[in-house]
Coordinates of N, CA and C in Angstrom, one line a residue:
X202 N 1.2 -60.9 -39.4 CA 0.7 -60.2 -38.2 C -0.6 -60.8 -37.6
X203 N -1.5 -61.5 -38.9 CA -2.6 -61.8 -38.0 C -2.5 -62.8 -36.8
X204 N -1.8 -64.3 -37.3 CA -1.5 -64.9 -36.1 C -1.0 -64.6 -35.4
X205 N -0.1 -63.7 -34.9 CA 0.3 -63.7 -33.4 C -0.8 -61.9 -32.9
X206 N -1.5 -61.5 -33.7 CA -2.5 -61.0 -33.2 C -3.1 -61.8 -32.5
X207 N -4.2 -63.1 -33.0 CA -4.7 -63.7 -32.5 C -4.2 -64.7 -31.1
X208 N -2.8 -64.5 -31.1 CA -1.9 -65.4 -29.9 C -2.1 -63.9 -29.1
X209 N -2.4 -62.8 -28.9 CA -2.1 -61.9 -27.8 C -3.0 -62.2 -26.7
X210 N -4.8 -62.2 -27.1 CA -5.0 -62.5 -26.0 C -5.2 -64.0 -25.5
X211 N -4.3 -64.8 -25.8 CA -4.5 -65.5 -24.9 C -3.3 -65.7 -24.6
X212 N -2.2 -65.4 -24.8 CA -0.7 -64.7 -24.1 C -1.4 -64.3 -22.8
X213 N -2.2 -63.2 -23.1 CA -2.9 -62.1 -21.9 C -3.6 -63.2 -20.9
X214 N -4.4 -64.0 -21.2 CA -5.3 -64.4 -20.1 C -4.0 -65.9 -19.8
X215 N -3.3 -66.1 -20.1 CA -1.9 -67.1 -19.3 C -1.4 -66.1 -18.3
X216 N -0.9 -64.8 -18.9 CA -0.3 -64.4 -18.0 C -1.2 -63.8 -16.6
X217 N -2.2 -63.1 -17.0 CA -3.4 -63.1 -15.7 C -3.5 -64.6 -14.9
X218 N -3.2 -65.4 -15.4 CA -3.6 -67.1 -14.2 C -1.9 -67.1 -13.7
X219 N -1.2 -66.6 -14.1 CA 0.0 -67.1 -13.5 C 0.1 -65.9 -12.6
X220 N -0.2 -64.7 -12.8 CA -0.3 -63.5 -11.5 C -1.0 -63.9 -10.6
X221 N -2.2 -64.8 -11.0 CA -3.0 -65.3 -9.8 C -2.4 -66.1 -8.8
X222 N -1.9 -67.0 -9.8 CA -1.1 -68.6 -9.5 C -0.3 -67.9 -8.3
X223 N 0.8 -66.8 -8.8 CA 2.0 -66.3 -7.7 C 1.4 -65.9 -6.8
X224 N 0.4 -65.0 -6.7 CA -0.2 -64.5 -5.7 C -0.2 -65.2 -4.8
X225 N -0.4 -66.9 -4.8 CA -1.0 -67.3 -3.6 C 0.4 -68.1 -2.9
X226 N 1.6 -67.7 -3.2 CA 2.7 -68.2 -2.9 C 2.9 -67.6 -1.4
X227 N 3.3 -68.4 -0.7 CA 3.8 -67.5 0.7 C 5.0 -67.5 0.9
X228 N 6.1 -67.7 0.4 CA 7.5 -67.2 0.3 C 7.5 -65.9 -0.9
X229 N 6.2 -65.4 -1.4 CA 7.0 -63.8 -1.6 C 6.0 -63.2 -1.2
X230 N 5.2 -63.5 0.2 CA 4.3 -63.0 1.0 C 5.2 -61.0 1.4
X231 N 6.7 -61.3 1.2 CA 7.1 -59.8 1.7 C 7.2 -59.1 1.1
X232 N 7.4 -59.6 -0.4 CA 8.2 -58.8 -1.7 C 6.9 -58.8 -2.6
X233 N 5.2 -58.7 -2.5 CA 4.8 -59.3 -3.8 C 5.0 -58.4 -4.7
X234 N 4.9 -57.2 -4.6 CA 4.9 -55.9 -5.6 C 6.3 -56.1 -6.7
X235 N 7.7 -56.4 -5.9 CA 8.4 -56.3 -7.1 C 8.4 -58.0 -7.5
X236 N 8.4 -58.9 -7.1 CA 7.6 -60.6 -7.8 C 7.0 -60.0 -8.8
X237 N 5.4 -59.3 -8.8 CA 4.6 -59.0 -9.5 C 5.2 -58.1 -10.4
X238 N 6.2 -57.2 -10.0 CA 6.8 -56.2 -11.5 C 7.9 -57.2 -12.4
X239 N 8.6 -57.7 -11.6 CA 9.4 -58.9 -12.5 C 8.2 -59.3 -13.4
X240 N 7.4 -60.3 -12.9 CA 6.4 -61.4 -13.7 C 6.1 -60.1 -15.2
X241 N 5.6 -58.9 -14.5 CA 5.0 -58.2 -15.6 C 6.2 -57.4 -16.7
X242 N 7.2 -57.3 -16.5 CA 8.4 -56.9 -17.3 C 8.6 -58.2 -18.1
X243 N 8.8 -59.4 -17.3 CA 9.0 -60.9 -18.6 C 8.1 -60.6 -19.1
X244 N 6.3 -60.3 -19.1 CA 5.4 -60.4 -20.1 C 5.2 -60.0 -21.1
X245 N 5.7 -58.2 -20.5 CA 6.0 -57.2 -21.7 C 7.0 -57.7 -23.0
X246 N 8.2 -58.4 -21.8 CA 9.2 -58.9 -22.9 C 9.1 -59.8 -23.9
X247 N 8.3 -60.7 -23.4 CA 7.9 -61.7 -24.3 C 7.1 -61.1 -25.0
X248 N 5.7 -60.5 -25.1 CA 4.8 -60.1 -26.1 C 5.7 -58.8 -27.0
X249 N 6.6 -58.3 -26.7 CA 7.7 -57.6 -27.4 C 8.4 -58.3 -28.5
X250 N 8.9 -59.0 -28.1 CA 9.8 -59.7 -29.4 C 8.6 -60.5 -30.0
X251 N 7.7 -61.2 -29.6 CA 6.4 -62.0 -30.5 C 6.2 -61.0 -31.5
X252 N 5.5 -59.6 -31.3 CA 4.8 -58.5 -31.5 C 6.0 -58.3 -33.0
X253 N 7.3 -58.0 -32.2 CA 8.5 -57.2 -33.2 C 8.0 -57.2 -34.4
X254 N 8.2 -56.7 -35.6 CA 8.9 -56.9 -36.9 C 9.9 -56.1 -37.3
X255 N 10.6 -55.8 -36.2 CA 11.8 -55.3 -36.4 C 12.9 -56.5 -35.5
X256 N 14.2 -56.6 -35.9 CA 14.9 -57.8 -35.7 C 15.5 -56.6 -34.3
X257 N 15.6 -55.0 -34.6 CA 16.4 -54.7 -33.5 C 15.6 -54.4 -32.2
X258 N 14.1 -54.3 -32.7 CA 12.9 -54.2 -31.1 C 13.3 -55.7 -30.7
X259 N 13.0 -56.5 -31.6 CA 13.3 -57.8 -30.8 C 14.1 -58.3 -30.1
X260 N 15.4 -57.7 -30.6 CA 16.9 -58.2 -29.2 C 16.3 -57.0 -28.3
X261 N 15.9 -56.2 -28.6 CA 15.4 -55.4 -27.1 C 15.1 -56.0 -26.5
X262 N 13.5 -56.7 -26.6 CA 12.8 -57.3 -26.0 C 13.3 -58.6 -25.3
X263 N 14.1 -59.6 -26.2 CA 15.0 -60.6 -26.0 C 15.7 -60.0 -24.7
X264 N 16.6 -59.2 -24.9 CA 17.5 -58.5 -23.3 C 16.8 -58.6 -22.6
X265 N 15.2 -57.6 -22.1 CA 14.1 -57.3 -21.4 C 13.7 -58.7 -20.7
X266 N 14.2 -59.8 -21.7 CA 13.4 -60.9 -20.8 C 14.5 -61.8 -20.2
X267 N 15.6 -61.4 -20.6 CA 17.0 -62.2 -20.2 C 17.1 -61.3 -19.0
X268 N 16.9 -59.6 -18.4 CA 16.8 -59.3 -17.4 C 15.7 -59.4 -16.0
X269 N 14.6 -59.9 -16.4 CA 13.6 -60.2 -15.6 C 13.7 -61.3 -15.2
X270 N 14.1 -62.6 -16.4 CA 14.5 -64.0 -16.0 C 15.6 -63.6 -15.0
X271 N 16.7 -63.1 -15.2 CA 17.5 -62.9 -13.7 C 17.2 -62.6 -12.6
X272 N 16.3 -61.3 -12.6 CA 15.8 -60.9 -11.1 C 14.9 -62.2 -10.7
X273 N 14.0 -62.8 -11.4 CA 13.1 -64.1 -11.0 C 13.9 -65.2 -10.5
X274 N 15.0 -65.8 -11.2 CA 15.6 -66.8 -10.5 C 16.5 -66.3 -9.3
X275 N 16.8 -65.2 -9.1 CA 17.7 -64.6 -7.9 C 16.8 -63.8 -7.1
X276 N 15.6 -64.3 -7.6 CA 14.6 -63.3 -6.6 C 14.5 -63.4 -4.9
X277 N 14.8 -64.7 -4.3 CA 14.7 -65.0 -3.1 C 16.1 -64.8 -2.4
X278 N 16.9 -64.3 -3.1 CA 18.8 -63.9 -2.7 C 19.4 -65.0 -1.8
X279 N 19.0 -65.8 -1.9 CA 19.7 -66.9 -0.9 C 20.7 -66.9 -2.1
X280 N 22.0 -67.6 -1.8 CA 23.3 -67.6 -2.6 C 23.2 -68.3 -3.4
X281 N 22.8 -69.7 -3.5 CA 22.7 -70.8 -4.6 C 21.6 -70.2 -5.7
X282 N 20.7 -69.1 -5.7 CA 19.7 -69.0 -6.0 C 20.7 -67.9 -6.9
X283 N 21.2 -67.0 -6.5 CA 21.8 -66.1 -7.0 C 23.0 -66.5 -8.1
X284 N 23.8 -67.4 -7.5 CA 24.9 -67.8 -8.4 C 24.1 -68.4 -9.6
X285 N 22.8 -68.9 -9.1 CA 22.2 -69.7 -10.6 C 21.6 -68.7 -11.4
X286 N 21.2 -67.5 -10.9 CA 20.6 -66.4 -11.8 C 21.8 -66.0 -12.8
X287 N 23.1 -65.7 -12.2 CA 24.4 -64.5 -12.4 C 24.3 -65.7 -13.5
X288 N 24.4 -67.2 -13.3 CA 25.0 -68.1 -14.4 C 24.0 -68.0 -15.6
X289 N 22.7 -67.9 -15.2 CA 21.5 -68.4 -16.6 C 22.2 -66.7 -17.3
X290 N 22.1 -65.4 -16.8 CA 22.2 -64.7 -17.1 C 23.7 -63.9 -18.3
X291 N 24.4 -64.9 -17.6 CA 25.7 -64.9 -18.4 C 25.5 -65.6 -19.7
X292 N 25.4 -66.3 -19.5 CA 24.7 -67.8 -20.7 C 24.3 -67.1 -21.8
X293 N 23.1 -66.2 -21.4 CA 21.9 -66.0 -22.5 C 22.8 -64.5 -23.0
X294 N 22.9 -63.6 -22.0 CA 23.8 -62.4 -22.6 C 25.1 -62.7 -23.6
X295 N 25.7 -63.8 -23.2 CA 26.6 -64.0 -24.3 C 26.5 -64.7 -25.7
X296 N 24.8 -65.5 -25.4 CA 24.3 -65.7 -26.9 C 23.5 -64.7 -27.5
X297 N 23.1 -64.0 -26.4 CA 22.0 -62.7 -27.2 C 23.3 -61.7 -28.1
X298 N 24.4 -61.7 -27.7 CA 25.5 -60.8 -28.2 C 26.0 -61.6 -29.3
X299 N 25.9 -62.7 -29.4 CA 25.8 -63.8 -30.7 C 25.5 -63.3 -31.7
X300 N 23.8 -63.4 -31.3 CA 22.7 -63.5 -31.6 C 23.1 -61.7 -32.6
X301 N 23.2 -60.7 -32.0 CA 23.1 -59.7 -32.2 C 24.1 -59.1 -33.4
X302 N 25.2 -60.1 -33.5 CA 26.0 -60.4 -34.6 C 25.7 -60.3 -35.7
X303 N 24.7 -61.6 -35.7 CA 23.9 -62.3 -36.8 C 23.2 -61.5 -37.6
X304 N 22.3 -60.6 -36.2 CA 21.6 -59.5 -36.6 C 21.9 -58.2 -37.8
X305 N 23.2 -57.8 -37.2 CA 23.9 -57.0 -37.7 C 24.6 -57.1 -38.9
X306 N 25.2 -58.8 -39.0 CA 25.1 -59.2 -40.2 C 24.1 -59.0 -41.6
X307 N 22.5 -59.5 -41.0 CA 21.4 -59.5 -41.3 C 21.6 -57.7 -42.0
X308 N 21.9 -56.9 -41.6 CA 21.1 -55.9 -41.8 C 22.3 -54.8 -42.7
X309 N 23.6 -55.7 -42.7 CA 24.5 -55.3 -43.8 C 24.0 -55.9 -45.0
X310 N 23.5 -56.9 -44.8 CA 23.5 -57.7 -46.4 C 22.3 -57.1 -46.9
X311 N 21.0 -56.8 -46.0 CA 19.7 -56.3 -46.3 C 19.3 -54.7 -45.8
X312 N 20.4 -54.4 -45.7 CA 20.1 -52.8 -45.2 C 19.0 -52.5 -44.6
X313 N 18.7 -53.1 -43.5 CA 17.4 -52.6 -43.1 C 17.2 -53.9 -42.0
X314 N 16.5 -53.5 -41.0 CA 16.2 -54.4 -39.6 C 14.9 -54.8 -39.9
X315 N 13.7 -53.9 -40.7 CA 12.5 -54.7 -40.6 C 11.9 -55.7 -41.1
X316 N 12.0 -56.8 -40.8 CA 11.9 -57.8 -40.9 C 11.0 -58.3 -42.7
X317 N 10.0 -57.2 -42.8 CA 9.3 -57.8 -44.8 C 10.5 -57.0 -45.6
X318 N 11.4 -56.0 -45.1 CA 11.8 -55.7 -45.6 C 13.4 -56.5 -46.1
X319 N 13.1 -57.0 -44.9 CA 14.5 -58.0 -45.1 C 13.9 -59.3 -46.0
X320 N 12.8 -59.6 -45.9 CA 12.1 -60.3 -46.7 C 12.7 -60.6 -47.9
X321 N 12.2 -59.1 -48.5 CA 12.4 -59.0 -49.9 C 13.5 -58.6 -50.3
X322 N 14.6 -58.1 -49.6 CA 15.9 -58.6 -49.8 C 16.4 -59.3 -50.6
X323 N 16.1 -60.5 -49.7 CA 16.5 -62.3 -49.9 C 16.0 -62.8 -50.9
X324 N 14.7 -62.1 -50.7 CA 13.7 -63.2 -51.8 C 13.5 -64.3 -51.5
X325 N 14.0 -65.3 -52.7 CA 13.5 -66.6 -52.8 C 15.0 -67.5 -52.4
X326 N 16.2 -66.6 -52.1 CA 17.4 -67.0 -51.5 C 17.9 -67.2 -50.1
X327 N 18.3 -68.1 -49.4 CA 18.1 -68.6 -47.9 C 18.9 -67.9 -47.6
X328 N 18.7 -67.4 -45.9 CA 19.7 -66.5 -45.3 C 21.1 -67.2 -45.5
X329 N 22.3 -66.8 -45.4 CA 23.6 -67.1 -45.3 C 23.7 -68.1 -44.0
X330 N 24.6 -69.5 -44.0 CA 24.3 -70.5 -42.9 C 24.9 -69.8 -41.9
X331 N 26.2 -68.8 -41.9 CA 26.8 -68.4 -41.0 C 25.7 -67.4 -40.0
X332 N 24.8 -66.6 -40.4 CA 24.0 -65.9 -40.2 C 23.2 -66.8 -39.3
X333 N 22.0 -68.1 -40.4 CA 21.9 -69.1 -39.6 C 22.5 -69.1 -38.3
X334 N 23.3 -69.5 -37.8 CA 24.2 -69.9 -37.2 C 24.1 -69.1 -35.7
X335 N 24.2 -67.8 -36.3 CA 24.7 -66.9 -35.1 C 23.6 -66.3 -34.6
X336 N 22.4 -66.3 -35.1 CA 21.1 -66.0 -34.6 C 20.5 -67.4 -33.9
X337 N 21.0 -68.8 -34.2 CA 20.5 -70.3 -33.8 C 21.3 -70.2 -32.2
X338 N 22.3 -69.8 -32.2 CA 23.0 -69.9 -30.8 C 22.5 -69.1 -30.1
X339 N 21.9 -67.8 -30.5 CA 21.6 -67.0 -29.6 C 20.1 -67.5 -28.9
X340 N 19.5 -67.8 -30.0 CA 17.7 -68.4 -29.5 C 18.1 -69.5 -28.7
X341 N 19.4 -70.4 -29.0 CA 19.2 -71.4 -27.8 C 19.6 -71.2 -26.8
X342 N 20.5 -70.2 -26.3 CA 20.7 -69.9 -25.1 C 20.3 -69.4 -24.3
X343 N 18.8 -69.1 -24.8 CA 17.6 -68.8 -24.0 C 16.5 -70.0 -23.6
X344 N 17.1 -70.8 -24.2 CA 15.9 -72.1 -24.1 C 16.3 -73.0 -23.2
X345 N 17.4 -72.8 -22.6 CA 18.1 -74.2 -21.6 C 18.0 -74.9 -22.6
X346 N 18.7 -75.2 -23.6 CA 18.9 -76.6 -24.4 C 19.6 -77.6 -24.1
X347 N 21.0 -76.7 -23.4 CA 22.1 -77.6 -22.8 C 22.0 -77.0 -21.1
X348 N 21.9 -77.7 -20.8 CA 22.1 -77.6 -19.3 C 23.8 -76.7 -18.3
X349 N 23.5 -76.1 -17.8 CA 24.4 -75.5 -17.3 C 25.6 -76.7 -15.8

C-alpha cells in the first residue's frame, strides 16, 4: 500500500495539468463541463483500481474507466469518432468479462476477492495458468496491444 500511496499525488498533480492542458482546447469550447466530468470519472477510475485491494472494486473501477474512455473517444459525435468509441468499447467489455472470469475463478479457489487474502491462499504456489490467462486478456484489452 505504501507505493502506490506515494503514486497518488502525483497521479493528482498529472491529472490537474491535463485539466489545464483540455481547458485550453477550442473544439470543446461548447461542452467543457461534461469533457471535464468524463476526464474526472477516468481519474476516479484509474486511481480506483490502483488504490483496490480487492480484485472485485477493481473490475469496478476497470468498467468505470472502460466507460469514460467511451464517452472521451465519442465525445465530439461525429460518426467515425463514434463507431471508433462503440468499437474500443466492445473490445475492452468483452475482455473485462474475460477478465471477470478469471476473477471469479480466483475467488473459488481462494474464497475471498481481497487481494492479501488471496495472497495467502496461494502462498508460495503460482496462480493456475488458465486463471493467468483470463485476467492477461482482459488487462490487454485495455491497452490497445493489438490494434483494432
Amino acid at each position: 500500500m505504501a507505493l502506490w500511496s506515494r503514486r497518488m499525488p502525483i497521479s493528482k498533480i498529472y491529472w490537474s495539468l491535463c485539466r489545464v492542458w483540455f481547458s485550453t482546447f477550442r473544439a470543446i469550447e461548447d461542452r467543457v463541463k461534461g469533457f471535464m466530468f468524463c476526464l474526472q470519472l477516468l481519474q476516479v477510475g484509474m486511481l480506483g483500481a490502483f488504490l483496490s485491494l480487492d480484485v472485485f472494486l477493481f473490475y469496478v473501477f476497470w468498467e468505470l474507466t472502460a466507460i469514460a474512455s467511451w464517452r472521451l473517444i465519442g465525445f465530439f459525435r461525429e460518426r467515425e469518432h463514434v463507431v471508433r468509441a462503440d468499437k474500443a468499447f466492445l473490445v475492452t467489455f468483452l475482455g473485462a468479462l474475460v477478465m471477470l472470469i478469471g476473477f471469479i475463478c480466483i475467488y473459488q479457489d481462494a474464497g475471498s476477492f481481497d487481494l492479501p487474502t488471496i495472497k495467502a491462499a496461494y502462498g508460495s504456489r503460482p496462480l493456475p495458468s488458465m486463471i493467468v490467462a483470463l485476467v492477461l486478456v482482459g488487462l490487454l484489452s485495455k491497452s490497445a496491444t493489438l490494434p483494432l
